[in-house]
mmCIF file of C-alpha atoms in Angstrom:
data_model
loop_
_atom_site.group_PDB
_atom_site.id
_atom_site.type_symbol
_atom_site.label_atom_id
_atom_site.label_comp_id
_atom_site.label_asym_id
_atom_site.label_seq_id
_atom_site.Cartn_x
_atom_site.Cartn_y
_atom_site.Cartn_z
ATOM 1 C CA UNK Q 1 16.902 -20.706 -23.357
ATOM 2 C CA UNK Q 2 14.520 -22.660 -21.051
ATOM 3 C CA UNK Q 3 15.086 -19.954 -18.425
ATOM 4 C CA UNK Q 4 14.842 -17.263 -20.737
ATOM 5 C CA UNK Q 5 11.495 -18.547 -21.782
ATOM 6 C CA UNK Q 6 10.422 -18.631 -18.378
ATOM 7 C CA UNK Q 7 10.667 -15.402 -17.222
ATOM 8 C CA UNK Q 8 9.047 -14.449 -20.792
ATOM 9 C CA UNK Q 9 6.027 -16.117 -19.958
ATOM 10 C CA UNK Q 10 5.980 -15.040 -16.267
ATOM 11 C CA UNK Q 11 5.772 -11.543 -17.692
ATOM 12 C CA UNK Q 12 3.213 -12.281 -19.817
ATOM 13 C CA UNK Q 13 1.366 -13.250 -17.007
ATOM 14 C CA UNK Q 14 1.802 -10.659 -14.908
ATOM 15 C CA UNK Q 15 0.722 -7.841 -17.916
ATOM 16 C CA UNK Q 16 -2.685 -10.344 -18.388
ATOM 17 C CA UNK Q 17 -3.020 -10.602 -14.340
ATOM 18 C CA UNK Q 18 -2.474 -6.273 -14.120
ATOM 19 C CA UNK Q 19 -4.616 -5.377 -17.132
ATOM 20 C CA UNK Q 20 -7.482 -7.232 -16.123
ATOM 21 C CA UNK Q 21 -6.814 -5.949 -12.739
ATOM 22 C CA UNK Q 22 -6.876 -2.808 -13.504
ATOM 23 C CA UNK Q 23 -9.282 -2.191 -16.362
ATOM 24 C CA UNK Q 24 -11.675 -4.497 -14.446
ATOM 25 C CA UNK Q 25 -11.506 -2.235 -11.357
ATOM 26 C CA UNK Q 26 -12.349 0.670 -14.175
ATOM 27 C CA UNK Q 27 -15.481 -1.831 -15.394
ATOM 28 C CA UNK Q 28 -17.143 -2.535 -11.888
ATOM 29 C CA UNK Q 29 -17.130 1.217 -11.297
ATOM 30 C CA UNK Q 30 -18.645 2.130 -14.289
ATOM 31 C CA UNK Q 31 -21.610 -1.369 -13.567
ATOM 32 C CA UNK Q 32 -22.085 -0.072 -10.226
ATOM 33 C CA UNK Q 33 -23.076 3.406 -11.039
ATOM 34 C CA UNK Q 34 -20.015 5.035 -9.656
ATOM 35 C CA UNK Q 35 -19.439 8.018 -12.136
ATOM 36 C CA UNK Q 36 -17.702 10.021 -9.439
ATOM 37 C CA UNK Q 37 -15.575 9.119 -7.332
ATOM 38 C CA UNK Q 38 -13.237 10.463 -4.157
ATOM 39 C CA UNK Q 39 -9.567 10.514 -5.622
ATOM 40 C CA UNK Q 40 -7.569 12.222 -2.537
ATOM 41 C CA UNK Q 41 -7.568 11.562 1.312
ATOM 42 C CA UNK Q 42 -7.306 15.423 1.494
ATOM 43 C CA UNK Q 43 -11.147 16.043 1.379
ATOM 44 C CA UNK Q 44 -14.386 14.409 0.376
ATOM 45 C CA UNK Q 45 -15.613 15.876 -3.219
ATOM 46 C CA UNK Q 46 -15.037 14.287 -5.927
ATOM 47 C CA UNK Q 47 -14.502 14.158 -9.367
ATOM 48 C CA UNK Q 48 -15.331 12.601 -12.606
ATOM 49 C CA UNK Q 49 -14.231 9.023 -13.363
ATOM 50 C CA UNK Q 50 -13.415 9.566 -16.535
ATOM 51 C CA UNK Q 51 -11.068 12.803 -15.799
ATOM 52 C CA UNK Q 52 -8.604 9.971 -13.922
ATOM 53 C CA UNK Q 53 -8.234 7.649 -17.061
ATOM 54 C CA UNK Q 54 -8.571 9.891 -20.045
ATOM 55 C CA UNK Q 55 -5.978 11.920 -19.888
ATOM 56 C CA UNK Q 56 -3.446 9.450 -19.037
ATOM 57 C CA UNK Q 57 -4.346 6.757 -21.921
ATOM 58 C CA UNK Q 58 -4.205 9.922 -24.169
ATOM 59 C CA UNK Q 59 -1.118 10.516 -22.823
ATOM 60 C CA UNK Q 60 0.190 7.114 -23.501
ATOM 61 C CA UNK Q 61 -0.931 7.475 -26.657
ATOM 62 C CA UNK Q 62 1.029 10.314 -27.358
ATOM 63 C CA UNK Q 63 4.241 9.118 -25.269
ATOM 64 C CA UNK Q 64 3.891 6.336 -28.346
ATOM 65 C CA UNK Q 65 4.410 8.895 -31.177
ATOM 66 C CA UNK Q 66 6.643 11.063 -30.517
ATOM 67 C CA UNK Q 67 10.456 10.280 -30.459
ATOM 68 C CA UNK Q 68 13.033 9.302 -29.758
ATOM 69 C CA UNK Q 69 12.511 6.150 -27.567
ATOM 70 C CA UNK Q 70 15.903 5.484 -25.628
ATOM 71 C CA UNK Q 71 16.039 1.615 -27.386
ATOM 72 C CA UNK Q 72 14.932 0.456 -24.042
ATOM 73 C CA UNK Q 73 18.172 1.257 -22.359
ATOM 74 C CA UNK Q 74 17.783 -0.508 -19.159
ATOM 75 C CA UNK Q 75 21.762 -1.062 -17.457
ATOM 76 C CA UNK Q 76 20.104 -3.454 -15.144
ATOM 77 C CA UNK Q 77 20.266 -6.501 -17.385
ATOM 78 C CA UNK Q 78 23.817 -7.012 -17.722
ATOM 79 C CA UNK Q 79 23.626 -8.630 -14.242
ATOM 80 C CA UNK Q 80 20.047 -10.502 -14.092
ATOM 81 C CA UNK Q 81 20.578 -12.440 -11.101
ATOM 82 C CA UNK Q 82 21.463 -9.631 -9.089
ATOM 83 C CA UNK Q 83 18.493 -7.594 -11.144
ATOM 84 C CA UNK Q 84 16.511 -10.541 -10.294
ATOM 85 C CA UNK Q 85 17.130 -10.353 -6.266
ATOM 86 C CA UNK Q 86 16.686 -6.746 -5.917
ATOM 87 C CA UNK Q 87 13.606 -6.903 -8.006
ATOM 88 C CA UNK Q 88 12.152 -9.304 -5.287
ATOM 89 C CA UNK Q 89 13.397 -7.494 -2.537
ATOM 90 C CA UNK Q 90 12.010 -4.114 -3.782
ATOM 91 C CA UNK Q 91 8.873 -5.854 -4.748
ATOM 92 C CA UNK Q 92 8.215 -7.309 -1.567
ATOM 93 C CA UNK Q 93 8.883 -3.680 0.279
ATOM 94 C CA UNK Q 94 6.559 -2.354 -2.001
ATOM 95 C CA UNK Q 95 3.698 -4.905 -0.463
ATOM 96 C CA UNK Q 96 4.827 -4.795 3.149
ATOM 97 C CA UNK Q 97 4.286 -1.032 2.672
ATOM 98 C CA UNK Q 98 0.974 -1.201 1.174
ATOM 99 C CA UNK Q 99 -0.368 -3.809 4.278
ATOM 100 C CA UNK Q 100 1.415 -1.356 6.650
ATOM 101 C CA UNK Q 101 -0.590 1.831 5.300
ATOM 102 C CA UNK Q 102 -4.299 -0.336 5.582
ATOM 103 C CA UNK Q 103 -3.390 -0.742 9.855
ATOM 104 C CA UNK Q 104 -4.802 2.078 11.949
ATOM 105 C CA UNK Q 105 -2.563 5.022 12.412
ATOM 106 C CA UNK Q 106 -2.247 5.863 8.657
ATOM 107 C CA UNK Q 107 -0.839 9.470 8.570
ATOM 108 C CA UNK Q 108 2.202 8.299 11.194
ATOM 109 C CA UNK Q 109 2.792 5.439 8.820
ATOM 110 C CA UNK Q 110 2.887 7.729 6.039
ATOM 111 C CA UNK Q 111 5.928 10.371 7.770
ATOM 112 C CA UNK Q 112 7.233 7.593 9.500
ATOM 113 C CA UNK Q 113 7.413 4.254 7.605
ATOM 114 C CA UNK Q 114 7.361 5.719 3.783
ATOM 115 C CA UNK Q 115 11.060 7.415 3.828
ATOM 116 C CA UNK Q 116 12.444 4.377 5.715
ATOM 117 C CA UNK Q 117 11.084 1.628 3.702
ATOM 118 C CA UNK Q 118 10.821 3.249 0.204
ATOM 119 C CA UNK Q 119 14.293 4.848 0.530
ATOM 120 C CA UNK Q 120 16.942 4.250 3.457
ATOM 121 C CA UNK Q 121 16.195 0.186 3.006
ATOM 122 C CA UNK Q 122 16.564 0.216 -0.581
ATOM 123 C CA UNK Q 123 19.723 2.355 -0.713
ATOM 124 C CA UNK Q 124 21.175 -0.117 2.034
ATOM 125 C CA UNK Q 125 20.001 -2.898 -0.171
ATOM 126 C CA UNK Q 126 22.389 -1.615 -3.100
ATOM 127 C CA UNK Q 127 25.010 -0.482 -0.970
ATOM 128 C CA UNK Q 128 25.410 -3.915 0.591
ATOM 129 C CA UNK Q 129 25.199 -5.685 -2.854
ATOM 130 C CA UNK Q 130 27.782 -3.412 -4.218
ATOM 131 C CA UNK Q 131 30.058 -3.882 -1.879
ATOM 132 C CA UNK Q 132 29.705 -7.565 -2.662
ATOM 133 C CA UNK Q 133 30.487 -7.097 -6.251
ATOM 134 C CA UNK Q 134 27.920 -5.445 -7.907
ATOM 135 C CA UNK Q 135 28.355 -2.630 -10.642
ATOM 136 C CA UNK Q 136 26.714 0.828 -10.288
ATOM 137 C CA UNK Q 137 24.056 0.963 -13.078
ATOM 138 C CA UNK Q 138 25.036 3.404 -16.278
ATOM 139 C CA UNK Q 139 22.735 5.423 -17.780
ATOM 140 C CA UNK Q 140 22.867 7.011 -21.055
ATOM 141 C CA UNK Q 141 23.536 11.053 -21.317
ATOM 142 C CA UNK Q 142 20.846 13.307 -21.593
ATOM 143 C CA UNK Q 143 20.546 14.964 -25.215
ATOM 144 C CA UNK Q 144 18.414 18.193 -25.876
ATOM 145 C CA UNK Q 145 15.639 15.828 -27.934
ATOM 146 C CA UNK Q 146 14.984 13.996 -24.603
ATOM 147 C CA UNK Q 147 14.767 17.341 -22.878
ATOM 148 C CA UNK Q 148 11.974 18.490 -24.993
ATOM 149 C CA UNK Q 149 10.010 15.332 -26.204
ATOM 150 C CA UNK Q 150 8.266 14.037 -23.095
ATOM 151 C CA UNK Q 151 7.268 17.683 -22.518
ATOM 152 C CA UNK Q 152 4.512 16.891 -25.329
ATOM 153 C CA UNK Q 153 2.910 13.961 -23.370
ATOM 154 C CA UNK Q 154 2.993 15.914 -19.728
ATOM 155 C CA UNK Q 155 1.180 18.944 -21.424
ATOM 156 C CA UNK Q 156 -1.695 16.356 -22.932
ATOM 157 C CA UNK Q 157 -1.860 15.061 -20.027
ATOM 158 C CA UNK Q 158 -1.402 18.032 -17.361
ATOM 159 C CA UNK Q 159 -3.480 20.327 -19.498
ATOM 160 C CA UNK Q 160 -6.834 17.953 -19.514
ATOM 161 C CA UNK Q 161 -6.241 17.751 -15.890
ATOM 162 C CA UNK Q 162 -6.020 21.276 -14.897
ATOM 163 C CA UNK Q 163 -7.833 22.944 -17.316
ATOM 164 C CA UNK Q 164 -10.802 20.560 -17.689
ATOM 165 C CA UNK Q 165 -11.105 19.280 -13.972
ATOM 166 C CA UNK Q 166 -12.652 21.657 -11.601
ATOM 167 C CA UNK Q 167 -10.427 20.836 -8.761
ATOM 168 C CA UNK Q 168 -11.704 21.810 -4.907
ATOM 169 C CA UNK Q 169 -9.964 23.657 -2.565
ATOM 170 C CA UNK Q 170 -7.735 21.691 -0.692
ATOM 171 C CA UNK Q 171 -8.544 21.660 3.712
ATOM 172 C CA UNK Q 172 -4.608 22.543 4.509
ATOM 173 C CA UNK Q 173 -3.918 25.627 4.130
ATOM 174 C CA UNK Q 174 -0.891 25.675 1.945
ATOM 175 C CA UNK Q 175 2.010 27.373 1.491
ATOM 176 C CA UNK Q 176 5.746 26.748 0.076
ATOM 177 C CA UNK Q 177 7.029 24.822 2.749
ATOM 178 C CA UNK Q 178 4.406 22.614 2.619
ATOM 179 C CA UNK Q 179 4.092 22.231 -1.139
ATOM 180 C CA UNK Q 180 7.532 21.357 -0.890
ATOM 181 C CA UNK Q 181 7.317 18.685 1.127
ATOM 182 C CA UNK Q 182 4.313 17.054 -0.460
ATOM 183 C CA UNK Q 183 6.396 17.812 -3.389
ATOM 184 C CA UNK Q 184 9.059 15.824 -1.594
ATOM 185 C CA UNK Q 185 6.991 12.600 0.451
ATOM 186 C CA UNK Q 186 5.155 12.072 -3.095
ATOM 187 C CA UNK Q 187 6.652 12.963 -6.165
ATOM 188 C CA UNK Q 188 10.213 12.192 -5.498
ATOM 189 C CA UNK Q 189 10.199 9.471 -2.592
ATOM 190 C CA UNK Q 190 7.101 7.330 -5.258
ATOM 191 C CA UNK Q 191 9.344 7.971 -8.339
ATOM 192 C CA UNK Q 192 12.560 7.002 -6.920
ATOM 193 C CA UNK Q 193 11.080 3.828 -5.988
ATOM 194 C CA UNK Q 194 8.213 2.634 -8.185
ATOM 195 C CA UNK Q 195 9.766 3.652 -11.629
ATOM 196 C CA UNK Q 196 13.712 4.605 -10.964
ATOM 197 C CA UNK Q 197 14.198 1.587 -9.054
ATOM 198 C CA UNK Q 198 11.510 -1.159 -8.897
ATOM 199 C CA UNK Q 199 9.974 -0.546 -12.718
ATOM 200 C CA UNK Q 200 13.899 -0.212 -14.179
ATOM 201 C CA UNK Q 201 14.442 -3.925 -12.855
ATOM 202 C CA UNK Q 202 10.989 -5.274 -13.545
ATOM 203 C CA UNK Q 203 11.015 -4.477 -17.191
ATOM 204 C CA UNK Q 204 14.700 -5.925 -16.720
ATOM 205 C CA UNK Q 205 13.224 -9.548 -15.389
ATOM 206 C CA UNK Q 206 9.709 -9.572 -17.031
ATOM 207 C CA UNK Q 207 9.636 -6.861 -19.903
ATOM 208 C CA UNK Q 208 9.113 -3.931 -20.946
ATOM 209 C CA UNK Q 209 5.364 -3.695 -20.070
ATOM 210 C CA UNK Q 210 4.827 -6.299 -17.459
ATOM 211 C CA UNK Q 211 7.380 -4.281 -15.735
ATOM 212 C CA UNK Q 212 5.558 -1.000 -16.012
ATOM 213 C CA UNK Q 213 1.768 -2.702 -15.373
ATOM 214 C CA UNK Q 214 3.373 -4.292 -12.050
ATOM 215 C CA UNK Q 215 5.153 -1.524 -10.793
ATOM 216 C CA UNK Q 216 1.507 0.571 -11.737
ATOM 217 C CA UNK Q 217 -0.682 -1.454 -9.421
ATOM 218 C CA UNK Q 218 1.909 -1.856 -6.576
ATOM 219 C CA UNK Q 219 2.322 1.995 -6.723
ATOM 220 C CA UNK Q 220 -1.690 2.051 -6.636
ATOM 221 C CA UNK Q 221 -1.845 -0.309 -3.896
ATOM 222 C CA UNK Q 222 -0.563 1.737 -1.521
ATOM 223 C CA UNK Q 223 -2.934 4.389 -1.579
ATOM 224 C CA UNK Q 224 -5.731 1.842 -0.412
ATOM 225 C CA UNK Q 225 -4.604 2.962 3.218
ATOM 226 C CA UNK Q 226 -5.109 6.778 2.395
ATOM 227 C CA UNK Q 227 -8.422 6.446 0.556
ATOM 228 C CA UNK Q 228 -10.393 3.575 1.614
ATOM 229 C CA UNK Q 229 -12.268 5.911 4.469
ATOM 230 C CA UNK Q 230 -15.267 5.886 2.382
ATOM 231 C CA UNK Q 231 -14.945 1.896 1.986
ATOM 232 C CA UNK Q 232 -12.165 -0.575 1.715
ATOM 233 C CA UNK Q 233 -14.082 -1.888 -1.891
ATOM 234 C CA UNK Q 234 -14.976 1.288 -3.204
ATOM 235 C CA UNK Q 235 -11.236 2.574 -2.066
ATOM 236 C CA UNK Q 236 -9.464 -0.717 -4.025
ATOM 237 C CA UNK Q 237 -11.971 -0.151 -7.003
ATOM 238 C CA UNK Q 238 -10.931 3.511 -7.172
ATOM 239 C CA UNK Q 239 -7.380 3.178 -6.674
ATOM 240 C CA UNK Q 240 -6.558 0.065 -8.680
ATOM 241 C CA UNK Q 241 -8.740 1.897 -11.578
ATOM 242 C CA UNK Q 242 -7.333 5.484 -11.543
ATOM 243 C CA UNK Q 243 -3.832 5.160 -10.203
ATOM 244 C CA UNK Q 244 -3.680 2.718 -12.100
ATOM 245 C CA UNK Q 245 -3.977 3.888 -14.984
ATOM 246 C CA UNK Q 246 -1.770 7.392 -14.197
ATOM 247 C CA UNK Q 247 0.753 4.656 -13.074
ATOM 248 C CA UNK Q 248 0.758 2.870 -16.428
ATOM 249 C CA UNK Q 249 1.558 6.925 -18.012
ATOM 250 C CA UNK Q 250 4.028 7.495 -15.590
ATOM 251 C CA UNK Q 251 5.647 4.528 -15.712
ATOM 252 C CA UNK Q 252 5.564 4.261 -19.666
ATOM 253 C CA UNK Q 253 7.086 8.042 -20.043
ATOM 254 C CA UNK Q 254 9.892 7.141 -17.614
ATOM 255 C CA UNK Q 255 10.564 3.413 -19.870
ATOM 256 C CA UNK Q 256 10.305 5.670 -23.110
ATOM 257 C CA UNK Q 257 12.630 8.824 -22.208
ATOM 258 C CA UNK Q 258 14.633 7.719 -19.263
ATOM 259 C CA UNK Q 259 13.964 11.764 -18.249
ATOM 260 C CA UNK Q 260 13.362 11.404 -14.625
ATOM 261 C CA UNK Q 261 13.374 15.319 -13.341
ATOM 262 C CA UNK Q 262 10.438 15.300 -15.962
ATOM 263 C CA UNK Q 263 8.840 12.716 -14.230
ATOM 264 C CA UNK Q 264 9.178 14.519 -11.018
ATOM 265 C CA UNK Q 265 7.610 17.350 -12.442
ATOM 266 C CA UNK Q 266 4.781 15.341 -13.816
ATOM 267 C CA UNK Q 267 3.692 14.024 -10.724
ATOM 268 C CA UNK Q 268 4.638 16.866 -8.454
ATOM 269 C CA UNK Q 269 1.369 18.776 -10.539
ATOM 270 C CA UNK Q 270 -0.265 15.465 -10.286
ATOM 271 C CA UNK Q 271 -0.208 16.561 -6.237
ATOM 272 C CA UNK Q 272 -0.791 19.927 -6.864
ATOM 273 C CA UNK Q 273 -4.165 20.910 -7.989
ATOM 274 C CA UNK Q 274 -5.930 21.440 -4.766
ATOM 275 C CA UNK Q 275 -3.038 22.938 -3.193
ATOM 276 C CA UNK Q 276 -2.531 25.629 -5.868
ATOM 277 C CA UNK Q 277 -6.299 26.018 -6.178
ATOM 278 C CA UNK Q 278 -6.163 27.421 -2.121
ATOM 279 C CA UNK Q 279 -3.255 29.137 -2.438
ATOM 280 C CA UNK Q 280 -4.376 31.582 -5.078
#
């Protein structure tokens, strides 16, 4: 019970400490006059604050209402010390990876570093703690309701991004090939870790939505490296504020539906914009 209780109040520190963090980010832009800010390393133009966070607290909002949640089915707490050790481990990847983006050299980091540490050291992780005993997480079936339901929060949210942002032309010049593999170094490398893997155990260990507001500003984090070439304060104030907040969305329609290629998809058009915007 005493441990229990622990862990229940570490979590409720961490969803204070990530709130404030995040929303307060949000504040000082809005006090210092920044109304517009620079959201991609791709170019310099920028966009309305406000189109960063709207959308993705009305999409929360909506992720809220509309069934069926999944009754939190999370298969990583039938072993919480193991959950408890890979949470750390993953945890602590996720913050070597963010430090190793901020060092000079930050596109080779970002081909180089990002598959090996987000994905071939976690997979060894599990396979070595398997093989010493651990069970392979079950999850629940998919059912035709959990097909269609989160499609109502990623068209709030995707349609008041596209529609109402005007979105500049991106300075590669795209094509398949390299869609796909933005499609494939974002979307599905970020998703597999932050939410499949490092969210799933957090809201094992701390809760429900300490889990998701940690795993939300250590995905953000990360992105400091990428877009801090207009300021390292202005970067963290942007970052922390509007990832954040798409990370909170994300995070909260994977915890809700459990519907990860719909999470892909979600976050692949997250990417996509500019791209598209060149390409036709």
């Amino acid at each position: 019970m005493g441990e229990r209780r622990y862990w229940a109040r570490l979590g409720g520190f961490v969803l204070v400490g990530g709130l404030t963090v995040i929303f307060g980010c949000l504040l000082l832009l809005l006090l210092t006059g920044h109304f517009r800010v620079h959201y991609t390393a791709d170019h310099d133009d920028t966009l309305p604050l406000w189109l960063l966070i709207v959308p993705a607290l009305l999409a929360i909002v909506v992720t809220r209402v509309v069934p069926p949640k999944v009754k939190w089915h999370n298969p990583f707490r039938i072993e919480p010390d193991r959950t408890r050790l890979e949470a750390g481990w993953l945890t602590g990847i996720a913050l070597l990876y963010a430090v190793i983006m901020v060092l000079p050299g930050g596109p080779i980091w970002f081909l180089s570093v990002k598959p090996l540490l987000l994905i071939v050291v976690p997979l060894s992780l599990f396979w070595y703690l398997r093989r010493h005993g651990g069970k392979r997480e079950r999850w629940l079936p998919m059912t035709p309701v959990r097909w269609v339901a989160p499609l109502a929060p990623a068209v709030v949210f995707l349609s008041l991004t596209y529609l109402v942002g005007a979105y500049p032309e991106s300075r590669i010049i795209p094509s398949w090939p390299v869609m796909v593999l933005v499609f494939l170094f974002n979307a599905v490398i970020e998703e597999f870790f932050y939410r499949r893997w490092l969210q799933t155990r957090l809201e094992a260990v701390l809760g429900l939505w300490p889990g998701i507001v940690l795993a939300a500003v250590l995905w953000a984090v990360w992105h400091i490296g990428i877009q801090s070439h207009h300021g390292l304060g202005l970067g963290l104030l942007t970052v922390l504020a509007g990832h954040g907040v798409r990370g909170m969305f994300l995070g909260y329609l994977w915890a809700r539906y459990r519907n990860f290629p719909v999470l892909l998809l979600v976050h692949g058009l997250i990417n996509a914009p500019f791209l598209l915007t060149s390409l036709l």
